[in-house]
mmCIF file of N, CA and C in Angstrom:
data_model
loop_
_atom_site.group_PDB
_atom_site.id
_atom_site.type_symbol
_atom_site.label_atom_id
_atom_site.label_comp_id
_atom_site.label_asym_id
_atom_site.label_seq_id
_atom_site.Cartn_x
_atom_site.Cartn_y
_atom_site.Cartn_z
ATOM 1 N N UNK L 466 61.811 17.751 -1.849
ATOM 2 C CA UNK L 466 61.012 17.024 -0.912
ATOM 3 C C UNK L 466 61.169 15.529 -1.188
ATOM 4 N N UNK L 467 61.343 14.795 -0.239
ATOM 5 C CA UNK L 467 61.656 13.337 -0.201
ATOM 6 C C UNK L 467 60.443 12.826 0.307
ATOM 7 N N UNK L 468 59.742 11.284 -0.418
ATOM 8 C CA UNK L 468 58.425 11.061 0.495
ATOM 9 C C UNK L 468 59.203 9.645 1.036
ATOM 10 N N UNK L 469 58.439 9.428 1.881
ATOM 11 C CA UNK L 469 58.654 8.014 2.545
ATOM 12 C C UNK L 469 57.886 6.652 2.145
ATOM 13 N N UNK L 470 58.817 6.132 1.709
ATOM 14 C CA UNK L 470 58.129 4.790 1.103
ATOM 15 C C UNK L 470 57.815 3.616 2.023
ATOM 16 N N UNK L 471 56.809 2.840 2.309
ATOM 17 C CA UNK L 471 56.214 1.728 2.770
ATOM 18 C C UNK L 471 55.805 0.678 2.099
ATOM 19 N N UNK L 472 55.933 -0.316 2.550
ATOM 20 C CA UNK L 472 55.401 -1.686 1.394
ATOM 21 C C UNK L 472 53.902 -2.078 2.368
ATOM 22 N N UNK L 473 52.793 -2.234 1.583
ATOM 23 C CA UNK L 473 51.764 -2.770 2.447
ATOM 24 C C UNK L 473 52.209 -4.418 2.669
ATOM 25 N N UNK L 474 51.198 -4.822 3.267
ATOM 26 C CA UNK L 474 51.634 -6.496 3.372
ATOM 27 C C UNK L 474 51.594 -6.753 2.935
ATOM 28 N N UNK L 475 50.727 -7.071 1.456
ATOM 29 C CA UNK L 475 50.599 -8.030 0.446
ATOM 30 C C UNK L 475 51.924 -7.779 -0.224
ATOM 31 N N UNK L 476 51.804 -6.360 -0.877
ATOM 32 C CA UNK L 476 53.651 -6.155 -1.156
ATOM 33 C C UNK L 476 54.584 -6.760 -0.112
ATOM 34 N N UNK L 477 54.638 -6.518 1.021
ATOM 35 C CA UNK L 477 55.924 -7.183 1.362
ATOM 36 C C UNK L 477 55.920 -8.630 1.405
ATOM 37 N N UNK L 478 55.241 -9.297 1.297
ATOM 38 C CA UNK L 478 55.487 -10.721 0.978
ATOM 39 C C UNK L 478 55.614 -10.819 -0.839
ATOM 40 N N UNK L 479 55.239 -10.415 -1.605
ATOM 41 C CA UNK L 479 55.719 -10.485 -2.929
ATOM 42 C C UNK L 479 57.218 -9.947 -2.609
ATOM 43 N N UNK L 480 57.692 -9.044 -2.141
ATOM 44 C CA UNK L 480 59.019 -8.712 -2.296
ATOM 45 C C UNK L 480 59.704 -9.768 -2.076
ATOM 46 N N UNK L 481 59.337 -10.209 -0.736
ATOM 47 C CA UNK L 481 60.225 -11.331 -0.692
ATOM 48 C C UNK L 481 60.292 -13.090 -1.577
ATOM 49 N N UNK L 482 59.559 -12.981 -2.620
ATOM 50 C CA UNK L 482 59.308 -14.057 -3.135
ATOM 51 C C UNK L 482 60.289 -13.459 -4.689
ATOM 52 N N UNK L 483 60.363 -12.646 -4.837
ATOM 53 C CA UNK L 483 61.293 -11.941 -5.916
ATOM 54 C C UNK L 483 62.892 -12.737 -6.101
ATOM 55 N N UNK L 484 63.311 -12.775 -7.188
ATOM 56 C CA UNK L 484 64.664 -12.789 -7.296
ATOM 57 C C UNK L 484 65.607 -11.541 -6.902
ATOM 58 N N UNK L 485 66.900 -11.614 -6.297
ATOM 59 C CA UNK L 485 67.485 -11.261 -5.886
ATOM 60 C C UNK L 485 67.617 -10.121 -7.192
ATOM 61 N N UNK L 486 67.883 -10.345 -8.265
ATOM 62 C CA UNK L 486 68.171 -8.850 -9.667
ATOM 63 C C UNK L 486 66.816 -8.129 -9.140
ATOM 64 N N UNK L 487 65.601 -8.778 -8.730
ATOM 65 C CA UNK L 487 64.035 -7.994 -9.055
ATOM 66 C C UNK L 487 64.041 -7.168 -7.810
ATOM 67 N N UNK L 488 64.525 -7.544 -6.695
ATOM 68 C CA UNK L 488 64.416 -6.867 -5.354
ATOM 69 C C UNK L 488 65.396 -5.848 -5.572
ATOM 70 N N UNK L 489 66.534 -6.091 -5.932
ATOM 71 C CA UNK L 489 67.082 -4.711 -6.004
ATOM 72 C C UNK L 489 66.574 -3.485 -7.366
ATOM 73 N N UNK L 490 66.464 -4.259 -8.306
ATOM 74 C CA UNK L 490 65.560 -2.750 -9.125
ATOM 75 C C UNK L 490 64.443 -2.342 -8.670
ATOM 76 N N UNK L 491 63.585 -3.227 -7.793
ATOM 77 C CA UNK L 491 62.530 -2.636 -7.433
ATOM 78 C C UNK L 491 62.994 -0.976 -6.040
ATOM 79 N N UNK L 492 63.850 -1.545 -5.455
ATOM 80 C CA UNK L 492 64.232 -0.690 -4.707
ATOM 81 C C UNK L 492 64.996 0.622 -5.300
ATOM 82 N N UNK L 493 65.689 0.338 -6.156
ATOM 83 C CA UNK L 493 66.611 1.502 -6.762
ATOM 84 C C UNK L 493 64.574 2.676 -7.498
ATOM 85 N N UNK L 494 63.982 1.795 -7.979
ATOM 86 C CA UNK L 494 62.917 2.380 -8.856
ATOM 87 C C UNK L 494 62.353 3.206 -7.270
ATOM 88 N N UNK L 495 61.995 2.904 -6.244
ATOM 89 C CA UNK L 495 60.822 3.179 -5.127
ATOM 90 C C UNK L 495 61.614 4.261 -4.803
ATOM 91 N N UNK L 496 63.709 4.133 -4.393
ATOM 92 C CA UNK L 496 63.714 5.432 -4.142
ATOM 93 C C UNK L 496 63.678 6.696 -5.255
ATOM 94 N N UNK L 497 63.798 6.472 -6.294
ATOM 95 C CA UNK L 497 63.444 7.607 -7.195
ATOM 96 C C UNK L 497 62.532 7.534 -7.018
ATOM 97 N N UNK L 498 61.245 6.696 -6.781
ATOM 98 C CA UNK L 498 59.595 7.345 -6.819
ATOM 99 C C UNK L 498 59.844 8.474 -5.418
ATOM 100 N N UNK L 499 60.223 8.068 -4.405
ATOM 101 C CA UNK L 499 60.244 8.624 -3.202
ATOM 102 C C UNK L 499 61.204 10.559 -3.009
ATOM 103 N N UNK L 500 61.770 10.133 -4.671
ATOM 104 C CA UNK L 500 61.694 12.208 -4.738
ATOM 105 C C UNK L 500 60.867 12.297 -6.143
ATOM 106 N N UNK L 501 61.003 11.718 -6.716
ATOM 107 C CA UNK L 501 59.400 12.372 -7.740
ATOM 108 C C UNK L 501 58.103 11.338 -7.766
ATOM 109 N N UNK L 502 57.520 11.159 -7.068
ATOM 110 C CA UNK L 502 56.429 10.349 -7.068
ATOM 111 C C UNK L 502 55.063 10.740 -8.515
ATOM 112 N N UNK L 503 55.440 11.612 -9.106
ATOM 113 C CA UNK L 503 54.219 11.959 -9.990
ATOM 114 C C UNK L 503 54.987 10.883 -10.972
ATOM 115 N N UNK L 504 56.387 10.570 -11.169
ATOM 116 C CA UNK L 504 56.761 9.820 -12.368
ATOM 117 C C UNK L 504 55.930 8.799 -12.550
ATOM 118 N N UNK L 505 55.015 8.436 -12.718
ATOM 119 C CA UNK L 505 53.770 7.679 -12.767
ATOM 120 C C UNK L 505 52.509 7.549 -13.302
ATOM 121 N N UNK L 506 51.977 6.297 -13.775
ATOM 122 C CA UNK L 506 50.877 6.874 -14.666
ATOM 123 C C UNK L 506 49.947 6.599 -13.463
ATOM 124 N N UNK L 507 48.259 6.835 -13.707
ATOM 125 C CA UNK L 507 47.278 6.741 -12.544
ATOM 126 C C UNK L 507 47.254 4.971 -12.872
ATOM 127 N N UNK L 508 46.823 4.416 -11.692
ATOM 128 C CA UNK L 508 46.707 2.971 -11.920
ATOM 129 C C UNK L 508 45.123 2.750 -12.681
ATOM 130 N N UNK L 509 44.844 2.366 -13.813
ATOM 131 C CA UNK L 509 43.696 1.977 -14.593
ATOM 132 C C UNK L 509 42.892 1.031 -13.453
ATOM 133 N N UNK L 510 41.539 1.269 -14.053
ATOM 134 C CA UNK L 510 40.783 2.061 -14.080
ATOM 135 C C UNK L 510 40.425 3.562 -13.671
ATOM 136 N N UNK L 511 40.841 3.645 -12.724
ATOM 137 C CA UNK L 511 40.585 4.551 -11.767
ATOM 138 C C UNK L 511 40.752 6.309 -12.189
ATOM 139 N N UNK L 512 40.131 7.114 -11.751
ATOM 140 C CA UNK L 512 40.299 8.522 -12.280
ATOM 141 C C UNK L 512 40.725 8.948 -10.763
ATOM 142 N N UNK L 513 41.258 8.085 -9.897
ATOM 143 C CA UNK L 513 41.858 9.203 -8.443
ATOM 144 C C UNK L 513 43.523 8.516 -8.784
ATOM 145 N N UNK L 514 44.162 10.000 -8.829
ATOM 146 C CA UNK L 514 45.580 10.453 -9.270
ATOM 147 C C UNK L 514 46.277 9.695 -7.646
ATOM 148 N N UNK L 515 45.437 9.266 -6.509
ATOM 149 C CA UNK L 515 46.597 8.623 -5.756
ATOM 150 C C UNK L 515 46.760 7.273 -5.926
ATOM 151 N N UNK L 516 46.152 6.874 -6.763
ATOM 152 C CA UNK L 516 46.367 5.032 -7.184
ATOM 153 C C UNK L 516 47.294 5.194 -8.442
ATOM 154 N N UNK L 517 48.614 4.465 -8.605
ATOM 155 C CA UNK L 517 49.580 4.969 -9.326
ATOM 156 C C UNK L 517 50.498 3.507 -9.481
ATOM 157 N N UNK L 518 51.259 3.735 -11.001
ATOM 158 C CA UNK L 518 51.565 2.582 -11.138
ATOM 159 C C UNK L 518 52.962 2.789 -12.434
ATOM 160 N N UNK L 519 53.874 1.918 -11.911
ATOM 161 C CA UNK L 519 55.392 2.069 -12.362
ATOM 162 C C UNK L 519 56.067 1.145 -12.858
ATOM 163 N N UNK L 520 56.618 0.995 -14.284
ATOM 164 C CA UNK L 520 57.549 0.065 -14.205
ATOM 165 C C UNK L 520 59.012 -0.336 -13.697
ATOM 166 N N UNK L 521 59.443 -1.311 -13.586
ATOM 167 C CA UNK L 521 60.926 -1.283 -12.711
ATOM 168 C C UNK L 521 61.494 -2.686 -13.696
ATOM 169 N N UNK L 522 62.349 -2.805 -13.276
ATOM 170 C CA UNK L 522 63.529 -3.881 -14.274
ATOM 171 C C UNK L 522 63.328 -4.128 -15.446
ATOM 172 N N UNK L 523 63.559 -3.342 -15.837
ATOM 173 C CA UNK L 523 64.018 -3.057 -17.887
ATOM 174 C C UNK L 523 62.277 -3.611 -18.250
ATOM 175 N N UNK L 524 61.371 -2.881 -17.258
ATOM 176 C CA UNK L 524 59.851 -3.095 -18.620
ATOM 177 C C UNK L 524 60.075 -4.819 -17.592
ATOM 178 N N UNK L 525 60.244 -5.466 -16.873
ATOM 179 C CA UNK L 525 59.955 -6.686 -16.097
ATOM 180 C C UNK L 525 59.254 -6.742 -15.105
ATOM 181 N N UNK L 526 59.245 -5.825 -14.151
ATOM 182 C CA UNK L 526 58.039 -5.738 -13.279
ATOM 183 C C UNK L 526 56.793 -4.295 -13.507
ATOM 184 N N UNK L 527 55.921 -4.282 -12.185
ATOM 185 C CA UNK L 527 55.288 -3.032 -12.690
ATOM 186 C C UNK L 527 54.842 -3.227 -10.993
ATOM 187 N N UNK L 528 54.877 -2.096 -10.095
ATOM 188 C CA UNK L 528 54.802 -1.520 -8.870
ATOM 189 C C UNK L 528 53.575 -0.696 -8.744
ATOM 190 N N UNK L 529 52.691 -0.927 -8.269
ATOM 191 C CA UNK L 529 51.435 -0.637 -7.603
ATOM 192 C C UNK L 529 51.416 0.485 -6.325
ATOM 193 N N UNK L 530 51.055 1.751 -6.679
ATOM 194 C CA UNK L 530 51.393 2.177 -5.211
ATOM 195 C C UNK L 530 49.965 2.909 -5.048
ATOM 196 N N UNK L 531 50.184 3.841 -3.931
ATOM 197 C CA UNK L 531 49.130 4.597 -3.372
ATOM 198 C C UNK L 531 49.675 6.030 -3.065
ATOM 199 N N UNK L 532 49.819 7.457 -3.611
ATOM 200 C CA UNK L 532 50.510 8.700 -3.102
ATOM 201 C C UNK L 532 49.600 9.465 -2.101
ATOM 202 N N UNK L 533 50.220 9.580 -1.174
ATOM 203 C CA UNK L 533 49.551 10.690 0.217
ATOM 204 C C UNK L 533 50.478 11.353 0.212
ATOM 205 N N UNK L 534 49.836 12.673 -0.741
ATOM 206 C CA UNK L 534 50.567 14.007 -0.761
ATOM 207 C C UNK L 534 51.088 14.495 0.668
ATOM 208 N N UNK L 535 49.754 14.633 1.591
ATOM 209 C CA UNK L 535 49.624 15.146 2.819
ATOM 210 C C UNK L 535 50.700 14.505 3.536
ATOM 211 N N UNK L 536 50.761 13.522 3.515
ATOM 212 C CA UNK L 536 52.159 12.218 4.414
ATOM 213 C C UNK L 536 53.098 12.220 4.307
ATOM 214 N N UNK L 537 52.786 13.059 2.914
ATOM 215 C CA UNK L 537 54.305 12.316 2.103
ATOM 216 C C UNK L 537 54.881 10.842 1.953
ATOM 217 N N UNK L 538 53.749 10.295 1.827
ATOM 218 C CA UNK L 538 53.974 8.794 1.774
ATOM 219 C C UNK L 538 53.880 8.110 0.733
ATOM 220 N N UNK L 539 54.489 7.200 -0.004
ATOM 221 C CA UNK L 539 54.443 6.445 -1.114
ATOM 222 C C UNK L 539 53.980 4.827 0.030
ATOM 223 N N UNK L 540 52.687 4.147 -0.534
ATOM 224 C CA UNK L 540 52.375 2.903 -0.175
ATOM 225 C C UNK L 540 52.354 1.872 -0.899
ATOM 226 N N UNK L 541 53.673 1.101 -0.983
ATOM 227 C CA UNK L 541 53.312 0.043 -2.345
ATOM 228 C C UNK L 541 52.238 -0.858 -2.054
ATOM 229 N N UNK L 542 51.248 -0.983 -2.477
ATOM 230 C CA UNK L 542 50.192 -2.698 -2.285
ATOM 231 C C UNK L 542 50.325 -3.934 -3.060
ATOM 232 N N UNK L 543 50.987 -3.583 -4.379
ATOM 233 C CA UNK L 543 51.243 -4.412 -5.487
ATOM 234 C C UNK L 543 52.533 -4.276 -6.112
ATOM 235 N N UNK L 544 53.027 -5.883 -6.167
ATOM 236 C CA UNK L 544 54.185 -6.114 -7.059
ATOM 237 C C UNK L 544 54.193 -6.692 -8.215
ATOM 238 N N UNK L 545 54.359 -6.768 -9.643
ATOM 239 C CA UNK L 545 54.599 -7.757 -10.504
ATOM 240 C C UNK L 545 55.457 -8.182 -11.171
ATOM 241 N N UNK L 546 55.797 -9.507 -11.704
ATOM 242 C CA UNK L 546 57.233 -9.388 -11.923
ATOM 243 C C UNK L 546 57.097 -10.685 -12.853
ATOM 244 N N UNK L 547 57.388 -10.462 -14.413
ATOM 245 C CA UNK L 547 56.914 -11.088 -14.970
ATOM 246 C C UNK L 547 58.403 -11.329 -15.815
ATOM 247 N N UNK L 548 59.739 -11.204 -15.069
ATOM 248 C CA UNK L 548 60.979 -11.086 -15.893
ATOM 249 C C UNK L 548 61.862 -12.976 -15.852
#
């Protein structure tokens, strides 16, 4: 099963403020989330398993998402990129 990935807005304007190395690992990382989306820890605080959170470029950024099993949708809201 393949899910479909979306960037919310706030993500898609961080994407585009990224360096050109950060935009592409972020993408290579979203489509592997987009066939295993559990690879993920829950995003802290929170105890609901669809707030979820990933690192991407060697431990340099960390990807914020949202999983809708039902949708099959991966929703990024958050980018960070501290490389």
């Amino acid at each position: 099963m393949s899910y479909r990935v979306e960037f919310g807005g706030g993500a898609q304007l961080q994407f585009h403020t990224l360096p050109e190395h950060a935009r592409d690992a972020l993408i290579e990382r979203a489509a592997e989330l987009a066939g295993e989306p559990w690879d993920a820890v829950v995003r802290p605080p929170g105890d609901d398993p669809r707030f979820r959170e990933v690192v991407f470029g060697s431990g340099s950024g960390i990807l914020g998402f949202y999983l809708d099993e039902d949708a099959q949708l991966i929703r990024i809201f958050d980018i960070l990129w501290i490389g």
